[in-house]
């Protein structure tokens, strides 16, 4: 069972989403505006996943997502949006979102995406000596320290940590860390890798994230 935060201003859509989540045996925390979402979702552990409508009456859902990230909420975000241009999707990912569903949507598709995001953020223990990925805290921990990760950083690092010493190709990294169909440039991947590398050093990691030019990445 997970706790799903739903931020949707349309009563009919909100009711459908609530019923869907309850049917899947998850709990629900409801917000109708960006302001309510900040109050209801921002505390650590308040929710395991957030479904946020981009077209809220008092704010852009992407801005709400960014504000939640700044506040320390790293649970994955599924955007609901009537915007379907590529640049709109990219802006959603850049705002800290993890997936999106266009309106009108299929309830079945929303539920499948929710379950997929929950699975990705709850991997098994990582088989790298001295390195622990904590799916509850979205953090990387060593005997010398701990650093918080975003959900995407967490999935990317987990994809490498499950194959220590192996070179994981870029396309496999994208498949593990981003939603299906996400448009992810090489510069975006490199940016995430740099941030993760910095956090590993700050945590006193016993392993190093190495770039194998033209191929992919490895932990060694």
CSV table of C-alpha atoms in Angstrom, one decimal:
chain,number,residue,atom,x,y,z
A,1,UNK,CA,0.0,0.0,0.0
A,2,UNK,CA,1.2,3.5,-0.9
A,3,UNK,CA,0.0,7.0,-0.1
A,4,UNK,CA,-0.8,8.9,-3.3
A,5,UNK,CA,-1.1,12.7,-3.3
A,6,UNK,CA,-3.7,13.9,-5.9
A,7,UNK,CA,-3.7,17.6,-6.9
A,8,UNK,CA,-6.6,18.2,-9.3
A,9,UNK,CA,-9.1,21.1,-9.3
A,10,UNK,CA,-11.7,19.5,-11.5
A,11,UNK,CA,-14.2,17.7,-9.2
A,12,UNK,CA,-15.2,15.0,-11.7
A,13,UNK,CA,-11.6,14.2,-12.6
A,14,UNK,CA,-10.6,14.3,-9.0
A,15,UNK,CA,-13.4,11.8,-8.0
A,16,UNK,CA,-12.3,9.4,-10.7
A,17,UNK,CA,-8.7,9.5,-9.6
A,18,UNK,CA,-9.6,9.0,-5.9
A,19,UNK,CA,-11.8,6.0,-6.8
A,20,UNK,CA,-9.0,4.6,-9.0
A,21,UNK,CA,-6.4,4.9,-6.2
A,22,UNK,CA,-8.8,3.4,-3.6
A,23,UNK,CA,-9.6,0.5,-5.9
A,24,UNK,CA,-5.8,-0.2,-6.1
A,25,UNK,CA,-5.7,-0.4,-2.3
A,26,UNK,CA,-3.6,2.8,-1.9
A,27,UNK,CA,-4.3,5.7,0.4
A,28,UNK,CA,-5.1,9.2,-0.9
A,29,UNK,CA,-4.1,12.7,0.2
A,30,UNK,CA,-6.2,15.3,-1.8
A,31,UNK,CA,-5.4,18.8,-2.8
A,32,UNK,CA,-7.4,21.1,-5.1
A,33,UNK,CA,-4.9,23.9,-5.6
A,34,UNK,CA,-1.2,24.5,-5.7
A,35,UNK,CA,-1.3,26.1,-2.3
A,36,UNK,CA,-3.1,23.1,-0.8
A,37,UNK,CA,-0.6,20.7,-2.5
A,38,UNK,CA,2.3,22.6,-0.8
A,39,UNK,CA,0.6,22.2,2.6
A,40,UNK,CA,-0.5,18.6,2.2
A,41,UNK,CA,2.5,17.0,0.3
A,42,UNK,CA,5.6,18.8,1.3
A,43,UNK,CA,6.4,17.1,4.6
A,44,UNK,CA,8.9,14.1,4.2
A,45,UNK,CA,7.0,10.9,4.1
A,46,UNK,CA,3.6,12.6,3.6
A,47,UNK,CA,3.2,10.9,0.2
A,48,UNK,CA,4.9,8.1,-1.8
A,49,UNK,CA,3.9,9.6,-5.2
A,50,UNK,CA,2.1,12.7,-6.4
A,51,UNK,CA,-0.3,13.1,-9.3
A,52,UNK,CA,-0.4,16.8,-10.2
A,53,UNK,CA,-2.5,18.6,-12.8
A,54,UNK,CA,-0.5,21.2,-14.7
A,55,UNK,CA,-3.5,23.5,-15.2
A,56,UNK,CA,-4.3,24.4,-11.6
A,57,UNK,CA,-6.4,27.5,-10.9
A,58,UNK,CA,-3.7,29.3,-8.8
A,59,UNK,CA,-0.5,27.9,-10.2
A,60,UNK,CA,1.2,26.0,-13.0
A,61,UNK,CA,1.6,22.4,-11.7
A,62,UNK,CA,5.3,22.4,-12.9
A,63,UNK,CA,5.9,25.4,-10.6
A,64,UNK,CA,4.3,23.5,-7.7
A,65,UNK,CA,6.5,20.5,-8.4
A,66,UNK,CA,9.6,22.6,-8.4
A,67,UNK,CA,8.5,24.2,-5.1
A,68,UNK,CA,7.9,20.8,-3.6
A,69,UNK,CA,11.4,19.7,-4.7
A,70,UNK,CA,13.0,22.7,-3.1
A,71,UNK,CA,11.0,22.0,0.1
A,72,UNK,CA,12.6,18.5,0.2
A,73,UNK,CA,9.8,16.4,-1.2
A,74,UNK,CA,11.4,13.8,-3.6
A,75,UNK,CA,8.5,11.5,-4.2
A,76,UNK,CA,7.9,10.8,-7.9
A,77,UNK,CA,5.5,13.1,-9.8
A,78,UNK,CA,3.1,12.1,-12.5
A,79,UNK,CA,1.8,15.1,-14.4
A,80,UNK,CA,-1.7,15.3,-15.8
A,81,UNK,CA,-1.8,17.7,-18.7
A,82,UNK,CA,-3.7,18.9,-21.8
A,83,UNK,CA,-0.4,20.1,-23.2
A,84,UNK,CA,1.2,17.6,-25.5
A,85,UNK,CA,4.0,19.4,-27.4
A,86,UNK,CA,7.5,18.0,-27.0
A,87,UNK,CA,8.7,21.2,-25.3
A,88,UNK,CA,5.9,21.0,-22.8
A,89,UNK,CA,6.9,17.5,-21.8
A,90,UNK,CA,10.5,18.4,-21.5
A,91,UNK,CA,9.7,21.4,-19.3
A,92,UNK,CA,7.7,19.0,-17.1
A,93,UNK,CA,10.7,16.7,-16.7
A,94,UNK,CA,13.0,19.6,-16.1
A,95,UNK,CA,10.7,20.9,-13.3
A,96,UNK,CA,11.3,17.6,-11.5
A,97,UNK,CA,8.5,15.5,-12.9
A,98,UNK,CA,9.0,11.8,-13.6
A,99,UNK,CA,6.1,11.0,-16.0
A,100,UNK,CA,3.0,12.5,-17.6
A,101,UNK,CA,-0.4,11.5,-18.9
A,102,UNK,CA,-2.3,13.6,-21.4
A,103,UNK,CA,-5.9,14.6,-20.9
A,104,UNK,CA,-8.3,13.0,-21.6
A,105,UNK,CA,-6.7,10.0,-20.0
A,106,UNK,CA,-7.4,6.3,-19.5
A,107,UNK,CA,-7.8,5.3,-15.9
A,108,UNK,CA,-6.0,2.1,-16.6
A,109,UNK,CA,-3.0,3.9,-18.1
A,110,UNK,CA,-2.7,6.3,-15.1
A,111,UNK,CA,-2.8,3.3,-12.7
A,112,UNK,CA,-0.1,1.4,-14.7
A,113,UNK,CA,2.1,4.5,-14.7
A,114,UNK,CA,1.6,5.0,-11.0
A,115,UNK,CA,2.6,1.4,-10.2
A,116,UNK,CA,5.6,1.6,-12.6
A,117,UNK,CA,6.9,4.7,-10.8
A,118,UNK,CA,6.4,3.1,-7.4
A,119,UNK,CA,8.3,0.0,-8.5
A,120,UNK,CA,11.2,2.1,-9.8
A,121,UNK,CA,11.5,4.0,-6.6
A,122,UNK,CA,11.5,0.9,-4.4
A,123,UNK,CA,14.4,-1.3,-5.7
A,124,UNK,CA,16.0,-4.1,-3.8
A,125,UNK,CA,19.2,-3.5,-1.7
A,126,UNK,CA,22.2,-2.5,-3.8
A,127,UNK,CA,25.0,-5.0,-4.0
A,128,UNK,CA,27.9,-2.6,-3.7
A,129,UNK,CA,30.0,-2.9,-0.5
A,130,UNK,CA,29.9,0.2,1.6
A,131,UNK,CA,27.2,1.9,-0.5
A,132,UNK,CA,23.5,1.8,0.4
A,133,UNK,CA,20.6,3.3,-1.6
A,134,UNK,CA,17.7,4.1,0.7
A,135,UNK,CA,14.4,4.1,-1.3
A,136,UNK,CA,12.4,5.5,1.6
A,137,UNK,CA,14.6,8.5,2.0
A,138,UNK,CA,15.8,8.8,-1.6
A,139,UNK,CA,19.4,8.9,-0.5
A,140,UNK,CA,22.8,7.4,-0.9
A,141,UNK,CA,24.5,6.4,2.3
A,142,UNK,CA,28.0,5.3,3.2
A,143,UNK,CA,29.7,4.8,6.6
A,144,UNK,CA,31.0,8.3,6.3
A,145,UNK,CA,27.8,10.2,5.3
A,146,UNK,CA,24.5,10.5,3.5
A,147,UNK,CA,23.3,12.6,0.5
A,148,UNK,CA,19.7,13.1,-0.7
A,149,UNK,CA,18.9,12.2,-4.3
A,150,UNK,CA,16.0,13.2,-6.6
A,151,UNK,CA,13.9,10.2,-7.9
A,152,UNK,CA,15.6,10.3,-11.3
A,153,UNK,CA,19.1,10.5,-9.7
A,154,UNK,CA,18.1,7.6,-7.5
A,155,UNK,CA,16.9,5.4,-10.4
A,156,UNK,CA,20.0,6.2,-12.4
A,157,UNK,CA,22.4,5.4,-9.6
A,158,UNK,CA,20.5,2.2,-8.8
A,159,UNK,CA,20.8,1.1,-12.5
A,160,UNK,CA,24.6,1.4,-12.2
A,161,UNK,CA,24.9,0.0,-8.7
A,162,UNK,CA,23.1,-3.3,-9.6
A,163,UNK,CA,25.9,-3.8,-12.2
A,164,UNK,CA,29.1,-2.7,-10.4
A,165,UNK,CA,32.1,-2.8,-12.6
A,166,UNK,CA,30.1,-3.1,-15.8
A,167,UNK,CA,29.7,-0.4,-18.4
A,168,UNK,CA,26.0,0.5,-18.6
A,169,UNK,CA,25.2,2.0,-22.0
A,170,UNK,CA,23.4,5.3,-22.3
A,171,UNK,CA,20.2,3.9,-23.7
A,172,UNK,CA,20.0,1.5,-20.7
A,173,UNK,CA,20.5,4.3,-18.3
A,174,UNK,CA,17.7,6.3,-20.0
A,175,UNK,CA,15.4,3.3,-19.9
A,176,UNK,CA,16.0,2.7,-16.2
A,177,UNK,CA,15.8,6.3,-15.0
A,178,UNK,CA,13.3,8.1,-17.2
A,179,UNK,CA,9.7,7.2,-18.2
A,180,UNK,CA,9.0,5.4,-21.5
A,181,UNK,CA,9.1,7.8,-24.4
A,182,UNK,CA,10.9,10.5,-22.5
A,183,UNK,CA,13.1,12.8,-24.7
A,184,UNK,CA,16.5,12.8,-22.9
A,185,UNK,CA,19.5,14.5,-24.5
A,186,UNK,CA,23.1,13.6,-23.9
A,187,UNK,CA,23.6,16.9,-22.1
A,188,UNK,CA,20.8,16.1,-19.7
A,189,UNK,CA,22.2,12.7,-18.9
A,190,UNK,CA,25.7,14.2,-18.4
A,191,UNK,CA,24.2,16.8,-16.1
A,192,UNK,CA,22.6,14.2,-13.9
A,193,UNK,CA,25.8,12.2,-13.8
A,194,UNK,CA,27.8,15.2,-12.7
A,195,UNK,CA,25.3,15.9,-9.9
A,196,UNK,CA,25.3,12.2,-8.7
A,197,UNK,CA,29.1,12.2,-8.9
A,198,UNK,CA,29.3,15.2,-6.6
A,199,UNK,CA,26.9,13.7,-4.1
A,200,UNK,CA,28.8,10.4,-4.1
A,201,UNK,CA,32.0,12.3,-3.2
A,202,UNK,CA,30.2,14.3,-0.5
A,203,UNK,CA,28.8,11.1,1.0
A,204,UNK,CA,32.3,9.6,1.1
A,205,UNK,CA,31.5,6.9,-1.4
A,206,UNK,CA,33.9,4.0,-1.8
A,207,UNK,CA,33.2,3.8,-5.5
A,208,UNK,CA,33.5,6.3,-8.3
A,209,UNK,CA,31.0,7.0,-11.1
A,210,UNK,CA,33.1,6.9,-14.3
A,211,UNK,CA,32.2,8.0,-17.8
A,212,UNK,CA,33.2,5.7,-20.6
A,213,UNK,CA,33.2,8.1,-23.5
A,214,UNK,CA,30.9,7.2,-26.4
A,215,UNK,CA,29.5,4.2,-24.5
A,216,UNK,CA,28.0,4.8,-21.1
A,217,UNK,CA,28.9,4.8,-17.4
A,218,UNK,CA,30.2,2.5,-14.7
A,219,UNK,CA,30.7,2.4,-10.9
A,220,UNK,CA,34.2,1.2,-10.0
